Structure formats: structure tokens, C-alpha cells
Coordinates of C-alpha atoms and ligand atoms in Angstrom, one line a residue:
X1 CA -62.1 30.9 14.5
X2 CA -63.1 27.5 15.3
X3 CA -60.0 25.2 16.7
X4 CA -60.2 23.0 14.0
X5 CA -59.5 25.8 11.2
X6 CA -55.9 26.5 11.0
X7 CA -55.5 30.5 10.9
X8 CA -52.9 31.0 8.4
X9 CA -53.4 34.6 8.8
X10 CA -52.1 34.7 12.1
X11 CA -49.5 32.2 12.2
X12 CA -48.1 34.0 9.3
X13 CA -48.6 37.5 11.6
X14 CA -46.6 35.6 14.4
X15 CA -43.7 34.8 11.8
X16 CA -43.3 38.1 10.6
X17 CA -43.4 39.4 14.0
X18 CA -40.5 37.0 14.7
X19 CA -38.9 38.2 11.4
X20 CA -39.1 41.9 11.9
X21 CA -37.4 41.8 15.8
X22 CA -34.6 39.9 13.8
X23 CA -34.3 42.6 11.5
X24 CA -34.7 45.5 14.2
X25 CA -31.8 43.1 16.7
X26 CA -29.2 42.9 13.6
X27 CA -29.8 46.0 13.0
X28 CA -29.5 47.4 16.8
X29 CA -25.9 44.9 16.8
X30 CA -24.4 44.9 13.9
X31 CA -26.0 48.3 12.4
X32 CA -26.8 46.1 9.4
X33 CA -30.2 45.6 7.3
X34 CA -30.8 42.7 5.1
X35 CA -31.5 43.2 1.8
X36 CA -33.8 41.4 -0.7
X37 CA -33.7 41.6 -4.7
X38 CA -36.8 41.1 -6.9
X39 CA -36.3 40.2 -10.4
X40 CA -39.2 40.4 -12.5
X41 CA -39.5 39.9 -16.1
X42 CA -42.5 41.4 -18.3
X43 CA -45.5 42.6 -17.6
X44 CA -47.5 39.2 -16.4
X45 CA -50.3 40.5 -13.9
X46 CA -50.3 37.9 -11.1
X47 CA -45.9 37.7 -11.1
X48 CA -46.3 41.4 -11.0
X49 CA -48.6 41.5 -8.0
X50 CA -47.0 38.8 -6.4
X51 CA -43.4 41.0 -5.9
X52 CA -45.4 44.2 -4.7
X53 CA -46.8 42.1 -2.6
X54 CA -43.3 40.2 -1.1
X55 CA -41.7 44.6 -1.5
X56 CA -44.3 45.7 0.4
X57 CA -43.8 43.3 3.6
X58 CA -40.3 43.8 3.3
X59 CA -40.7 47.7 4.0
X60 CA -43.7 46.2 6.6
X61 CA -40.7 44.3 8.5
X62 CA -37.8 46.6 7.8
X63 CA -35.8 44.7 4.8
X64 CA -34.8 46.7 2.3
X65 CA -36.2 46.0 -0.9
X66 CA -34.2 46.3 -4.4
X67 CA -37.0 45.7 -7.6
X68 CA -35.7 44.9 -10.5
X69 CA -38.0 45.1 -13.8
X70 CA -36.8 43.8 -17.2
X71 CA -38.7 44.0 -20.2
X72 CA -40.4 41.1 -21.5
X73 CA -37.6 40.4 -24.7
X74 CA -35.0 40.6 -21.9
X75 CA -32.4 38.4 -23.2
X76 CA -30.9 34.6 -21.4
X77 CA -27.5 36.7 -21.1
X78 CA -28.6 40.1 -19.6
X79 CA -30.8 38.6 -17.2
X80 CA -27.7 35.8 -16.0
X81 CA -26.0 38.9 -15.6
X82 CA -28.1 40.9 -13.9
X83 CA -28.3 37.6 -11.1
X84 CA -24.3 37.6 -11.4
X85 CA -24.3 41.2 -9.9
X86 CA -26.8 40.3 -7.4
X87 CA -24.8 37.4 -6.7
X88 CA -21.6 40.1 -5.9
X89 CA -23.6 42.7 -4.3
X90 CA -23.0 43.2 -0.6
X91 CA -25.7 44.7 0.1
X92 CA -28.1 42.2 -1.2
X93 CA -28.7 38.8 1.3
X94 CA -31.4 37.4 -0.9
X95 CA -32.5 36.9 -5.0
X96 CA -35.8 36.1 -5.7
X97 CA -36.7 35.8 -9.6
X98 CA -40.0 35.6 -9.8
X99 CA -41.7 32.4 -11.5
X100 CA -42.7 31.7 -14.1
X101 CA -40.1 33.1 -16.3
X102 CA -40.9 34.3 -20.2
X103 CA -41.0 31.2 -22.4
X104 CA -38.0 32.0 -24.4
X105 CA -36.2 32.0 -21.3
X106 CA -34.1 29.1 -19.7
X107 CA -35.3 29.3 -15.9
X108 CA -33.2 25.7 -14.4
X109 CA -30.3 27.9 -15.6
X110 CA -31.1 30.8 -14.0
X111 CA -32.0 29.0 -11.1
X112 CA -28.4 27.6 -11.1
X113 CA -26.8 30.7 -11.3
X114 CA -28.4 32.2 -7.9
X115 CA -25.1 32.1 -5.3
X116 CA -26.5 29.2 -3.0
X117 CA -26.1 31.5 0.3
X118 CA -28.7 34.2 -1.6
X119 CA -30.9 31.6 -2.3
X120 CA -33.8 32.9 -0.4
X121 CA -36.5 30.6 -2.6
X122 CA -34.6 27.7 -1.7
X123 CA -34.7 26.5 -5.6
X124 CA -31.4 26.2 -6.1
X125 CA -30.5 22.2 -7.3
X126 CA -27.9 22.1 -4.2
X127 CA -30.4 23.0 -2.0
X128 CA -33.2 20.9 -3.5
X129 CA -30.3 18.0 -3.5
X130 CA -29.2 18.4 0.2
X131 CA -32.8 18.4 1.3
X132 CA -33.1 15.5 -0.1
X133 CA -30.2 13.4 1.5
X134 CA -30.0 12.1 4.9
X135 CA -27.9 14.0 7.1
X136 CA -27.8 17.1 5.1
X137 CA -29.7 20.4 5.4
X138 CA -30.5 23.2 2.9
X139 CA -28.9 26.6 3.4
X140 CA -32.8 27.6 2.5
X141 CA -36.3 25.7 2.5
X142 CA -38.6 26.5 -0.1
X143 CA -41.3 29.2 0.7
X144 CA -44.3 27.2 0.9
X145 CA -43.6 24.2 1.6
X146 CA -41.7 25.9 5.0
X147 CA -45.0 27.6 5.4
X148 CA -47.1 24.2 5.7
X149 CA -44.4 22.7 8.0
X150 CA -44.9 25.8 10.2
X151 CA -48.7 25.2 10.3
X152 CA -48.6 21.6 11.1
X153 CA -46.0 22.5 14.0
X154 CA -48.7 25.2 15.2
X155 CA -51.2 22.8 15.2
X156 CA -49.6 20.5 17.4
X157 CA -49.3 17.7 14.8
X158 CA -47.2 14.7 15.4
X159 CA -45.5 13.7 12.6
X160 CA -43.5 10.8 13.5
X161 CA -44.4 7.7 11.8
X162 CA -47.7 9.5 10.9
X163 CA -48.8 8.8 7.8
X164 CA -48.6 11.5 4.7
X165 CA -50.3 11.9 1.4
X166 CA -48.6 15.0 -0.7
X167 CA -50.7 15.6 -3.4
X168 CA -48.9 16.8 -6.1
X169 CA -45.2 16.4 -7.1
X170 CA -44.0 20.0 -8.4
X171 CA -40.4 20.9 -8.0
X172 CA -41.8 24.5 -5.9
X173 CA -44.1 22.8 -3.4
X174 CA -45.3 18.6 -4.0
X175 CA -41.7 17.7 -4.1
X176 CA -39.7 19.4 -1.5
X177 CA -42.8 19.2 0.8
X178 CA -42.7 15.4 0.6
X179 CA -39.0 15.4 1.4
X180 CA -39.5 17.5 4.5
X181 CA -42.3 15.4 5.6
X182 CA -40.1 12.6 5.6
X183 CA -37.3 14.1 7.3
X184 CA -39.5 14.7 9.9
X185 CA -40.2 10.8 9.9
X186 CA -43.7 10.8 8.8
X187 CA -44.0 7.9 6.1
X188 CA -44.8 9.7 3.1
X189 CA -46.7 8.8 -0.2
X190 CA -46.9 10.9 -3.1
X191 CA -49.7 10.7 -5.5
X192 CA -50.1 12.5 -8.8
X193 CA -52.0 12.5 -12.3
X194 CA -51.0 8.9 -12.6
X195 CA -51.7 8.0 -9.3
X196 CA -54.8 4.5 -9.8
X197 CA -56.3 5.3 -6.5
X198 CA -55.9 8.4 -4.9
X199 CA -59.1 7.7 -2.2
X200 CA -57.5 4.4 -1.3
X201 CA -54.2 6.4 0.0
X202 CA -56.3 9.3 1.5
X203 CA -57.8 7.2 3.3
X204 CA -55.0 5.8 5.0
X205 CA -53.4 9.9 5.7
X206 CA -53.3 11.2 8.9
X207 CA -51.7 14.0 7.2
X208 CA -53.1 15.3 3.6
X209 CA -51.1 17.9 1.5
X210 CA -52.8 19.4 -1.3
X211 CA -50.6 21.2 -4.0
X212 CA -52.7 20.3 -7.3
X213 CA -54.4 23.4 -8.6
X214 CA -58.0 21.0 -9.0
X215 CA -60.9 23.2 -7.9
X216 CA -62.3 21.2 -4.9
X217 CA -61.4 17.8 -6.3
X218 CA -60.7 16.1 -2.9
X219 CA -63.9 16.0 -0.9
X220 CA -64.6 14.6 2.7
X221 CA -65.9 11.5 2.0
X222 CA -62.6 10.7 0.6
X223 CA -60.5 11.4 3.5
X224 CA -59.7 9.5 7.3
X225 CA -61.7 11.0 9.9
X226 CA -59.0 13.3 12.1
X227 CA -56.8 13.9 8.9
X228 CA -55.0 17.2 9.3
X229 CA -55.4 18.7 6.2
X230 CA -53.3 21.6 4.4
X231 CA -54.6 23.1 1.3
X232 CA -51.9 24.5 -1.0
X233 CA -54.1 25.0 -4.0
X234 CA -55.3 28.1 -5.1
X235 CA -58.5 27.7 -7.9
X236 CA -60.9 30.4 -9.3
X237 CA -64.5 29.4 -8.9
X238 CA -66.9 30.9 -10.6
X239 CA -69.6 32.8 -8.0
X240 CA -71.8 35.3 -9.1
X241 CA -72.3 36.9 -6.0
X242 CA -68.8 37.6 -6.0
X243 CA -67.8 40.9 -7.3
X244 CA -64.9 39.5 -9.5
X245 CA -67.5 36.9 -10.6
X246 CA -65.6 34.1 -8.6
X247 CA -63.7 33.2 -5.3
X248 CA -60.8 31.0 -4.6
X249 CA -61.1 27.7 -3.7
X250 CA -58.8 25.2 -2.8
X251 CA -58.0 21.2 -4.0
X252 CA -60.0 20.4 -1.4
X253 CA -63.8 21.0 -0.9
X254 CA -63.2 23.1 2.1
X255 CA -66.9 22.3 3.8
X256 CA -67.3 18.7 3.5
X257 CA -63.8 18.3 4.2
X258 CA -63.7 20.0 7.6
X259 CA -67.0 17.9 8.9
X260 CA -64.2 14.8 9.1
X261 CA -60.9 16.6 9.4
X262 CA -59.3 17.3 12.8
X263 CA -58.1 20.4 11.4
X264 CA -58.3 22.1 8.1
X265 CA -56.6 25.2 6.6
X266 CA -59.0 27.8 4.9
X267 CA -58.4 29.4 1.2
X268 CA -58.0 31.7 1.3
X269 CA -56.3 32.3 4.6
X270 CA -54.3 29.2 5.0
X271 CA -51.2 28.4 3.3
X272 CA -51.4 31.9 1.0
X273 CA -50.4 34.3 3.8
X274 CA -47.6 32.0 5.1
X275 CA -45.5 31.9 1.5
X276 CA -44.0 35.4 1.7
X277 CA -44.2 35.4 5.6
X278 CA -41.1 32.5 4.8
X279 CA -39.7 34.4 2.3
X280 CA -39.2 37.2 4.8
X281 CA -38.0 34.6 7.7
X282 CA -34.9 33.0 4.7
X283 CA -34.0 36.6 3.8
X284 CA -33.5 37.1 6.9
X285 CA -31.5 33.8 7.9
X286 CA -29.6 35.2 4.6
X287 CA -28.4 38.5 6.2
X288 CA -27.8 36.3 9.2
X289 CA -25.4 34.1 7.1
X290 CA -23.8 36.9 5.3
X291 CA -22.9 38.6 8.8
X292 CA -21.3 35.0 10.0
X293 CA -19.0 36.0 7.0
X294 CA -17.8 39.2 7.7
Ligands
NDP301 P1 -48.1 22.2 -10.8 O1 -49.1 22.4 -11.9 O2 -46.7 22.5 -11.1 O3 -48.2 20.7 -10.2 C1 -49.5 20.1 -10.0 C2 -49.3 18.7 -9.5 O4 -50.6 18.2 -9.4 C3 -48.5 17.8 -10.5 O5 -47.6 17.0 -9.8 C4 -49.6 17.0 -11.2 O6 -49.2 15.7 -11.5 C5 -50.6 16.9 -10.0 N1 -52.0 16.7 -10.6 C6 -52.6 17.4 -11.6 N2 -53.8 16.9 -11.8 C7 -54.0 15.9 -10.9 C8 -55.1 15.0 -10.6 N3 -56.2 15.1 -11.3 N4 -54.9 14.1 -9.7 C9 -53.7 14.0 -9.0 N5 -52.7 14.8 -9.2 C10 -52.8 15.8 -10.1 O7 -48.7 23.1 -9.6 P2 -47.9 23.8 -8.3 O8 -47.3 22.7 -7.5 O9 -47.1 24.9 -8.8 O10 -49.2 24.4 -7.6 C11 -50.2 23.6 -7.1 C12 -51.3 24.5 -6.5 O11 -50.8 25.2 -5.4 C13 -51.8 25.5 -7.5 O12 -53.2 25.7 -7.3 C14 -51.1 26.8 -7.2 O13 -51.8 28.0 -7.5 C15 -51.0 26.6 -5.7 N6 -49.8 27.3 -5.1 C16 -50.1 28.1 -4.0 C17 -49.0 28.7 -3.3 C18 -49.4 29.5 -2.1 O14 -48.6 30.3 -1.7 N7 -50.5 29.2 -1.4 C19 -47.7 28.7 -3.8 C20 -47.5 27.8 -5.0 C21 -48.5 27.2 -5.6 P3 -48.1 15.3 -12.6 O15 -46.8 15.6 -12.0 O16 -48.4 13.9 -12.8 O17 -48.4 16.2 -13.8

């Protein structure tokens, strides 16, 4: 892989590497094994691959995995109450309730029900709130946005008083990821759907996140030359020489973009891998604070 692609693929091997001699030392000390909860609710395809997916690592790195599956009517009540046993379960460290919830459902209260030390998605208000004020820090950091601050730090970026373009403003990865990039002092603009001219700010980023969900909508000739650019989106292009019929692409137009960028993550193979990869490295941290508990 050339040096200018970011291999998300095996940064995201070298986490859970770090993640599963964490498990196999707590376990080796304190004959303990952390435990993470899925709660999924109805029968959505993607939500239901996505928790196989996050189950499957955790047997890969020796977490044990609890799945939870309630049926699509699953009422506001039963499912707060199945996160308040979570919550008093000792042998569950971390919650994840897979997003997006049912419509009928109230997710922000769901959300605020999740104890904040089993918050493993880091989507808890708290920890949104302390990760947002100066001199505080989240018990947890949001998956992906985690996972492109552990790319940038792979790749050697310096991100003091660099400057940054998030692209997007989501409360799961545009907004937290702008807060973490200016914790780590880089002076961060965020653009959005309203945003007059995005090129005119590109071309000013040294660093460029891209968390849109716009097939290919930022192209090179839009971007600084050196940019390091991390691609969050994940788009369905139509390709007929595809067996599906299409590929994933990212917001940005991956082969224009890396004839100017210093460095460039791949879709797939960039920011994907690395989401569960921090899922794995929080539940951990959750055991970790658990055990200080004890
Ligand atoms: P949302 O739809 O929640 O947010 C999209 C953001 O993009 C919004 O802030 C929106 O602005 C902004 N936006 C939309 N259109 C434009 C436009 N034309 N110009 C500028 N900004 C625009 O998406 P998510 O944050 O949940 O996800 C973003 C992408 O990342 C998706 O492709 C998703 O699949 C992918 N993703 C990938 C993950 C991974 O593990 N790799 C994990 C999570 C997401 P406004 O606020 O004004 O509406």
C-alpha cells in the first residue's frame, strides 16, 4: 500500500491486537472478562449486520458478548427497562443499542438512560457535554470519531494549530469529531448543508473530515495540496461490474483526491474497520473502570 493511503485495515488490526492482550492481562490478574451487551430492535438488515459484526470481534478478542433482540413493536418502557438491568448487571462493562432505533421509539431518552460508566458508544449527553468543555474528559469517546483520531496519530499528523474542516455536524461523528479536533488544538471549522462556500474552506484545511453520506461530492480540485484527508462517508455507487451492482464510495472522490492529498483513507478500508476496533478498545476501558470499583 502506497504511503500516502492510510491502511485502516491494519491500524484497526493493531488496536485490536492492543485490545485483546488487555483482555487476556485482566483476565490473567484479576480472572475477570469484560462483557459487552447488544441491544437490537427489529429486524432492519444493515443494524442487524452491524451487531454480528461488533459480536463476532468480541468472541475474535475474548469479550464476552450478551445479544439482545427485541421485536420491532418493542415498547419505550420494556426496552428502558431492559437498559435499566444492563445498567445493574455486573457482568456487563458496556451497552451498545444499536442506531437507528424504530421510529415510534424515543432514542435521546434511551440514550440518557445508559449508566455513564457502560457507556461504551460514548453517546451519553454527559459524555458528549464533558467533551465538549475545557478541562474535562469523557468517561468514553465516540467510536468513529476515536477511530479517525487514531488514524491521524498513525499517520504522523500534527494537529496543533493545523487547520481543520469537519464536514458534517451529526451528533455520532461531524460533531464530537470537531470537538476532539479542537481539543487537540487544531483550529477547526465546520461546514454543513448551509455552509456558502465549502471549496473556499477546503482550501484552506490541512486536515479534511468527511462525514456527509454525498457519493464523491468533494473532489481534488477542491482541496489544499498536502491535505490529510479522512473519509467517513459510506455511499452505494452504482457499478455494473460489481456483483451487488455497486461499490462503496466515500464523500470524497477517492482518485482525484489522492493526486493532491498527502495522505488519504480508502473506502472501503479506511475509517469502516476502525469503528468497532474502538468499540472493542472503550469496552474494554469499561471493564477496566468497573475493576477500579471493586
Ligand atoms: P447524517 O446524515 O446524520 O449527517 C450528515 C451531515 O452532512 C449533516 O450535518 C448535514 O448537514 C451534512 N450535509 C448533508 N449534505 C451536505 C452537503 N451537500 N454539503 C455539506 N454538508 C452536507 O450522517 P452521519 O454523520 O451519521 O454519517 C455521515 C456518513 O458517514 C454516512 O455516509 C455514514 O454512512 C457514514 N458513517 C460511517 C461510519 C463508519 O464507521 N465508517 C460510522 C457512521 C457513519 P445538516 O446538519 O445541515 O443537515
Amino acid at each position: 500500500m502506497s504511503e500516502k493511503i492510510i491502511d485502516g485495515k491494519a491500524i484497526a488490526e493493531k488496536v485490536r491486537e492492543e485490545v485483546r492482550l488487555g483482555v487476556a492481562q485482566m483476565q490473567q490478574e484479576h480472572n475477570y472478562v469484560p462483557g459487552l451487551a447488544t441491544v437490537l430492535v427489529g429486524e432492519d438488515t444493515a443494524s442487524a449486520t452491524y451487531v454480528r459484526s461488533k459480536q463476532r470481534t468480541c468472541e475474535q478478542l475474548g469479550i464476552r458478548s450478551l445479544g439482545y433482540h427485541l421485536p420491532a413493536d418493542t415498547t419505550q418502557e420494556a426496552l428502558e427497562q431492559l437498559v435499566a438491568e444492563l445498567n445493574a448487571n455486573p457482568e456487563v462493562d458496556g451497552i451498545l443499542v444499536q442506531l437507528p432505533l424504530p421510529k415510534h421509539l424515543n432514542e435521546e431518552a434511551v440514550l440518557n438512560k445508559i449508566d455513564l460508566a457502560k457507556d461504551v458508544d460514548g453517546f451519553h449527553p454527559v459524555n458528549i457535554g464533558r467533551l465538549a468543555m475545557k478541562g474535562r474528559d469523557p468517561l468514553f469517546i465516540p467510536c468513529t470519531p476515536a477511530g479517525c483520531m487514531r488514524l491521524l496519530e498513525e499517520t504522523g499528523v500534527n494537529l496543533k494549530g493545523a487547520e481543520a474542516v469537519v464536514l458534517g455536524r451529526s451528533n455520532i461523528v461531524g460533531l464530537p469529531m470537531a470537538m476532539l479536533l479542537q481539543k487537540a488544538d487544531a483550529t477547526v471549522t465546520i461546514c454543513h448543508s448551509r455552509t456558502k462556500d465549502l471549496k473556499a474552506h477546503l482550501q484552506r484545511a490541512d486536515v479534511l473530515i468527511a462525514a456527509v453520506g454525498r457519493t464523491e461530492m468533494v473532489t481534488g480540485d477542491m482541496l489544499k495540496p498536502g491535505v490529510v484527508v479522512i473519509d467517513v462517508g459510506i455511499n452505494q455507487k452504482d457499478d455494473p461490474t460489481a456483483k451487488r451492482g455497486y461499490r462503496l464510495v466515500g464523500d470524497v472522490d477517492f482518485e482525484s483526491a489522492k493526486e493532491v492529498a498527502g495522505a488519504i483513507t480508502p473506502v472501503p478500508g479506511g475509517v469502516g474497520p476502525m469503528t468497532i476496533a474502538m468499540l472493542m478498545a472503550n469496552t474494554l476501558r469499561a471493564a477496566e473502570i468497573g475493576l477500579s470499583k471493586k
